[in-house]
Short mmCIF file of C-alpha atoms and ligand atoms in Angstrom, two decimals:
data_model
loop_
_atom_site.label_atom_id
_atom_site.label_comp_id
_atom_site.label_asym_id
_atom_site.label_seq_id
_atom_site.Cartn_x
_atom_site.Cartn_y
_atom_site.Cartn_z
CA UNK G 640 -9.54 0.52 -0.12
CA UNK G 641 -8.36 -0.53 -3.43
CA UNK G 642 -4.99 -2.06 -3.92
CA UNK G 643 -2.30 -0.20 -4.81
CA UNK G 644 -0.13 -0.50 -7.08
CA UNK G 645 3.25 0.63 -8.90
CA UNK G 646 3.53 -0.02 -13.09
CA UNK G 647 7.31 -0.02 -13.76
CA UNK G 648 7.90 0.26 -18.05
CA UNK G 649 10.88 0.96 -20.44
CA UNK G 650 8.99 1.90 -23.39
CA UNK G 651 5.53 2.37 -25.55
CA UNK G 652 3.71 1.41 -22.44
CA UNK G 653 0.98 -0.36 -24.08
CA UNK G 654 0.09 -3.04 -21.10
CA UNK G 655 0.49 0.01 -18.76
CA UNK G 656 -2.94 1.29 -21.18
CA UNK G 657 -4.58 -1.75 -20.74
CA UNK G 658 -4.49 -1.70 -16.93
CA UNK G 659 -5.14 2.10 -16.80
CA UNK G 660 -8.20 1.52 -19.19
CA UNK G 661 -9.57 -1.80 -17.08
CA UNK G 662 -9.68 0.47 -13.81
CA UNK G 663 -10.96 3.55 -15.87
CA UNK G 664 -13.65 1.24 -16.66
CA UNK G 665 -14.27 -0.22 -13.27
CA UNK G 666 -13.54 -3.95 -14.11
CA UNK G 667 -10.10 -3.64 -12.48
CA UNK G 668 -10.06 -3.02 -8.67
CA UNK G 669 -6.84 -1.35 -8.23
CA UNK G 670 -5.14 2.26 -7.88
CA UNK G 671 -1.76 3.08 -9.58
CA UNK G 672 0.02 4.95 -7.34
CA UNK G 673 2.92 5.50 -9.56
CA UNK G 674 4.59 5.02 -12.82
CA UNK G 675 8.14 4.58 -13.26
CA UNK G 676 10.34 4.32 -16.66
CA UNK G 677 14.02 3.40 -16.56
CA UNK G 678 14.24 5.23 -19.78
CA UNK G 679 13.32 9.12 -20.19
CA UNK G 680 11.29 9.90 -22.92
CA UNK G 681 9.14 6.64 -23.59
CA UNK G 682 5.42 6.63 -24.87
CA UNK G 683 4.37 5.02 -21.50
CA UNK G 684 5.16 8.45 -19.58
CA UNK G 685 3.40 10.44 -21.68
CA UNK G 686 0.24 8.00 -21.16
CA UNK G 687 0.60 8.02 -17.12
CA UNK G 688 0.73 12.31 -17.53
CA UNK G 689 -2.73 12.09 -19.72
CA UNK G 690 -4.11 10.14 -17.33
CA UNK G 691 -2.85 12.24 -14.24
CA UNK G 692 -0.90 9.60 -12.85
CA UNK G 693 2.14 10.22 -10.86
CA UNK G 694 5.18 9.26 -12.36
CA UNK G 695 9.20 9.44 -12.50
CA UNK G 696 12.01 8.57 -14.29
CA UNK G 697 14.77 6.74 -12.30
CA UNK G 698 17.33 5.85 -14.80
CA UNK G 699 19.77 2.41 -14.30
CA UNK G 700 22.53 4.01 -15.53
CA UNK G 701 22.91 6.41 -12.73
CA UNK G 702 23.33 3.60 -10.23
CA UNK G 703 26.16 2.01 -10.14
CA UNK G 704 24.74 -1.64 -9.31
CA UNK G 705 21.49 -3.05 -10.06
CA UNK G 706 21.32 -3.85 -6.46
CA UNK G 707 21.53 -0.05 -6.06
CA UNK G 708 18.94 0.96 -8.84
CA UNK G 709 16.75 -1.41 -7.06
CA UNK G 710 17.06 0.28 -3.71
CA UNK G 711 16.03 3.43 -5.73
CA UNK G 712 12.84 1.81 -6.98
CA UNK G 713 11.77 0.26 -3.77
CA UNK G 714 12.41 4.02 -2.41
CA UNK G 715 9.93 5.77 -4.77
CA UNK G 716 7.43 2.99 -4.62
CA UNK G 717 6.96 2.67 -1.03
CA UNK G 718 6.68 6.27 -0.78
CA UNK G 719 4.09 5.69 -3.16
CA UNK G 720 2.02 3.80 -1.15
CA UNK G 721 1.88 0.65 -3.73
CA UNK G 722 1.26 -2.46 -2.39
CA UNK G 723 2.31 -3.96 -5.47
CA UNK G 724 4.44 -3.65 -8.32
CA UNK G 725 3.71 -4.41 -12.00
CA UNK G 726 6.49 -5.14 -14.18
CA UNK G 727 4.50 -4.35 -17.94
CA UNK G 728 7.65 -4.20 -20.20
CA UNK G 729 10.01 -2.95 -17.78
CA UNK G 730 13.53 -4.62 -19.71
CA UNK G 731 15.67 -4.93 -16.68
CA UNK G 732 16.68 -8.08 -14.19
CA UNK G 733 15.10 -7.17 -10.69
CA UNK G 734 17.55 -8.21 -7.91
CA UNK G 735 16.45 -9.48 -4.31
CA UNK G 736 16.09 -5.94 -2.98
CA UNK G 737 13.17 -5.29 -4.94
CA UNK G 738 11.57 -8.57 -4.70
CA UNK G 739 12.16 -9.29 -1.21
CA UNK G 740 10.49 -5.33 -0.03
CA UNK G 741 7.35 -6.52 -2.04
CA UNK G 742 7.60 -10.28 -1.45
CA UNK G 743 4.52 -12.18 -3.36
CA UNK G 744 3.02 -8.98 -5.20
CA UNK G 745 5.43 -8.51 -8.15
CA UNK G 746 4.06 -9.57 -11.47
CA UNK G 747 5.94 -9.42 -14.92
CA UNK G 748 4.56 -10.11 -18.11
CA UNK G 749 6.13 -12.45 -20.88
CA UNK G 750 5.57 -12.82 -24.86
CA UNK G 751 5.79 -16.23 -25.11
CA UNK G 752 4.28 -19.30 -23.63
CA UNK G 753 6.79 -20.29 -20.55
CA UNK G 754 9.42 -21.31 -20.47
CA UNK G 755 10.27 -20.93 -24.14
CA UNK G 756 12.55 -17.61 -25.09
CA UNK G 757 13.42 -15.91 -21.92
CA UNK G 758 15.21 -12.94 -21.90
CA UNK G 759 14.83 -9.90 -24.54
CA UNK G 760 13.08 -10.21 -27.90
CA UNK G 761 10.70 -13.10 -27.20
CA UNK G 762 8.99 -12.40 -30.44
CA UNK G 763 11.77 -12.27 -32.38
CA UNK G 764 12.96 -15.48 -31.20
CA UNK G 765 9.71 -17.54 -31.80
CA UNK G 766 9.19 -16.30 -35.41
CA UNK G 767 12.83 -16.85 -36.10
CA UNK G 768 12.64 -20.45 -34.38
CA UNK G 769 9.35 -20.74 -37.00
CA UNK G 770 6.60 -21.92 -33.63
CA UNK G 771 3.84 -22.94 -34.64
CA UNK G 772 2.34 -21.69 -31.70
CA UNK G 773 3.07 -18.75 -29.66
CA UNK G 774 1.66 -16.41 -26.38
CA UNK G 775 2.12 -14.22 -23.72
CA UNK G 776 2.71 -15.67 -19.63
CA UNK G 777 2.28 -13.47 -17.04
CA UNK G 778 3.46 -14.98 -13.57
CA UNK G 779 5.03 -13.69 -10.52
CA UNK G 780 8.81 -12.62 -10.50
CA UNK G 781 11.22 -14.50 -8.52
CA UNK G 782 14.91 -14.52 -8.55
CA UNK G 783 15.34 -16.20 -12.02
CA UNK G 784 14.31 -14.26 -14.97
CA UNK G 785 10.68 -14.90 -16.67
CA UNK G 786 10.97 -17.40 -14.39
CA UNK G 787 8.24 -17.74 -11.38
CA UNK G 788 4.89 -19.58 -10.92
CA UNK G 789 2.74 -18.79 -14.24
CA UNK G 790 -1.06 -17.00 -13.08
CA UNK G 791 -2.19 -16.98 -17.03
CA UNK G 792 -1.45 -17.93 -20.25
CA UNK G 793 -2.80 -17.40 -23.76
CA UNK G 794 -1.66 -18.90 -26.89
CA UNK G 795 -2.22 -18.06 -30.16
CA UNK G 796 -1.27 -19.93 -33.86
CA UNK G 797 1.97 -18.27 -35.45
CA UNK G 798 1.86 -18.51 -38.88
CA UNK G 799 4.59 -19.47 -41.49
CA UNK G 800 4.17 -15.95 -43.17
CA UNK G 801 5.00 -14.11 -39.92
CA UNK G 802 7.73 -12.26 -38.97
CA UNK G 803 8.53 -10.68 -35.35
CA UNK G 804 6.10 -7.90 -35.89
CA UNK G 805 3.08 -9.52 -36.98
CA UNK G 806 3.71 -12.34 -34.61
CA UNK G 807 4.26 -9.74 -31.50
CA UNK G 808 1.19 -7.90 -32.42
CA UNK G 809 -1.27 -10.51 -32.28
CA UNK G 810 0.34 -11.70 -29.38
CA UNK G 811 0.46 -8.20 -27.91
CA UNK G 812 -3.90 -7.92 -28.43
CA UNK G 813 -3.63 -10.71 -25.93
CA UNK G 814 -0.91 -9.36 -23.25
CA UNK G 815 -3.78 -6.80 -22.69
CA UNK G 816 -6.25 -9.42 -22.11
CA UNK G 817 -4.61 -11.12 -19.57
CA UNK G 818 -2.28 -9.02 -17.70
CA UNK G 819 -5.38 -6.52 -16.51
CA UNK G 820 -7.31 -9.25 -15.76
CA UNK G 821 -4.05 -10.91 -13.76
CA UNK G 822 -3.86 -7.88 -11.93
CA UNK G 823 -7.42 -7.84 -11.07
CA UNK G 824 -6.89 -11.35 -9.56
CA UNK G 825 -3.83 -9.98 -7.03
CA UNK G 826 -5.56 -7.43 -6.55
CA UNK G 827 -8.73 -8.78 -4.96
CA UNK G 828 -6.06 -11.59 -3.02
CA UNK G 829 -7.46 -15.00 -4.95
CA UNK G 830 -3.87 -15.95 -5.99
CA UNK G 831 -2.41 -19.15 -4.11
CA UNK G 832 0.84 -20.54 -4.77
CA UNK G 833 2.24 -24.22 -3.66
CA UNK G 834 5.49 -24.25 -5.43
CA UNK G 835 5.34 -23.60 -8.96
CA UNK G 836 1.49 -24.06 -9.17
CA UNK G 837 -0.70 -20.66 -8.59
CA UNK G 838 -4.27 -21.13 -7.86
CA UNK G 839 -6.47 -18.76 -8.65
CA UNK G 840 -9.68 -18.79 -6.37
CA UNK G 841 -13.10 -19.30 -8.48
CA UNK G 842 -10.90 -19.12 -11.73
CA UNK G 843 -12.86 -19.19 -15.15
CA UNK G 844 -12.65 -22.32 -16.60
CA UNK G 845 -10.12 -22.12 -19.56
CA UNK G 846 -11.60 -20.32 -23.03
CA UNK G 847 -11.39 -19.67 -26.63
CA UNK G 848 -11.20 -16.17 -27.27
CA UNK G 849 -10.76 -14.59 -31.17
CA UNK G 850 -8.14 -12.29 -32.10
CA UNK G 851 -9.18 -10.77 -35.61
CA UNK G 852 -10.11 -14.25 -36.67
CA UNK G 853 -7.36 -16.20 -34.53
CA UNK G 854 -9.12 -18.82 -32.45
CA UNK G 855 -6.73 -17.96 -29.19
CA UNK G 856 -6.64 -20.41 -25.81
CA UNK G 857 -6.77 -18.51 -22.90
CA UNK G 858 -6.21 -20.63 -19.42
CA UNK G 859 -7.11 -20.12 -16.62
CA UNK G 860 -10.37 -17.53 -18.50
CA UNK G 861 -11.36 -13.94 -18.61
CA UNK G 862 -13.75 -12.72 -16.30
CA UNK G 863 -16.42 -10.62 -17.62
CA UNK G 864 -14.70 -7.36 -19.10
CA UNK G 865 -11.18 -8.20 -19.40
C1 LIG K 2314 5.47 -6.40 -24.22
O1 LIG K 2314 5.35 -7.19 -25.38
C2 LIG K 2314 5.92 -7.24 -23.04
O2 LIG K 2314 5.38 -8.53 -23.05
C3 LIG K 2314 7.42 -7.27 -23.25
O3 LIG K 2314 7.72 -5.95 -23.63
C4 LIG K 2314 6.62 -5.40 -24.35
C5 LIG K 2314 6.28 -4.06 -23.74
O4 LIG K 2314 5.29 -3.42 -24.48
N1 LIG K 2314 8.12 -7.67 -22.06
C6 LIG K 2314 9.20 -8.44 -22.09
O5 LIG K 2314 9.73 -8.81 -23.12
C7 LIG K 2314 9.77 -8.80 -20.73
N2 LIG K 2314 10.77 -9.82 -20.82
P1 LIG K 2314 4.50 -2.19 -23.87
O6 LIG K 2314 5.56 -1.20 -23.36
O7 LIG K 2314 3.75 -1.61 -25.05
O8 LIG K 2314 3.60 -2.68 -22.77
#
């Protein structure tokens, strides 16, 4: 049976796409069992209702601890039958209730290369800082924010000219590279981690992929389809 898993967003939804599309496709081994936005009325919830994907809206602000919103999530998602949960833009800090009920299978994407610009507005805060080079991390959560053992990065050249928004979409043409293909490892159980350091069982040597015509590095590399 395929693993399961549970997408949790705050917005457009984009990387929630990307994996929806990869498993459309075949290339990605997984089921989503459920969607769920923090925020009513985002893109992503109209995308998990095209695709006739269960979802719900569980709003923080009706909790009055994030302790207590987390209790909520682990609630819907085990009654979903997930396995796993995918954070793919979800905006909010994940406490110990939700990481702890799905201990080793929570995965959050990042744009930037770890462990530059935690927090909110990555791309913002790389253009602003003027990089030189910039990326997306996707890694599994622990209790420190954008924090735990990195699975894949990809980098890509930032470019004097660019501001947050040309910056974040060339990094974003990347996020939904790797984070399908991420997933796709979990998924299939070839992630090992010693500490900090994830192995990823007969991993793809590192690659050069092109964005428009952006050499971009891509470690470890995409399997065939991602
Ligand atoms: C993505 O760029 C993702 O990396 C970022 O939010 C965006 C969501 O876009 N996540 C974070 O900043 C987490 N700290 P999407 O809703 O179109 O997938």
């Amino acid at each position: 049976m395929a693993y399961r898993i549970a997408v949790l967003i705050s917005g457009s939804g984009s990387n929630l796409q990307a994996i929806i599309d990869r498993i459309e496709q075949g290339v990605l081994d997984a089921r989503i069992t459920l969607v769920v936005s923090n925020k009513p009325g985002v893109k992503g919830l109209e995308r998990a209702e095209k695709h006739s994907l269960p979802f719900a809206v569980i709003e923080h602000k009706q909790y009055p601890s994030r302790e207590d919103f987390d209790a909520a999530l682990v609630r819907v998602i085990k009654e979903s039958g997930a396995d796993g949960v995918i954070l793919a833009g979800f905006m909010r800090i994940v406490t110990p209730v939700l990481i702890n009920a799905f201990s080793g299978n929570i995965l959050n994407i990042h744009p930037s290369i770890q462990p530059s610009f935690p927090g909110v507005n990555a791309q913002k805060q790389a253009a602003e800082y003027a990089v030189r080079i910039s990326g997306c991390s996707i890694h599994f959560v622990d209790e420190k924010m954008d924090h735990g053992p990195i699975i894949i990065q990809a980098a890509v050249p930032a470019l004097a000219e660019d501001d947050e928004k040309s910056l974040g979409s060339r990094i974003l043409i990347l996020e939904h590279r790797i984070f399908p293909q991420a997933v796709h490892w979990l998924a299939q159980g070839r992630l090992e981690v010693r500490g900090r350091t994830v192995v990823v069982r007969d991993a793809p040597p590192p690659a050069v992929v092109h964005i428009d015509s952006f050499p971009a590095l891509v470690s470890p590399g995409l399997e065939q389809g991602f």
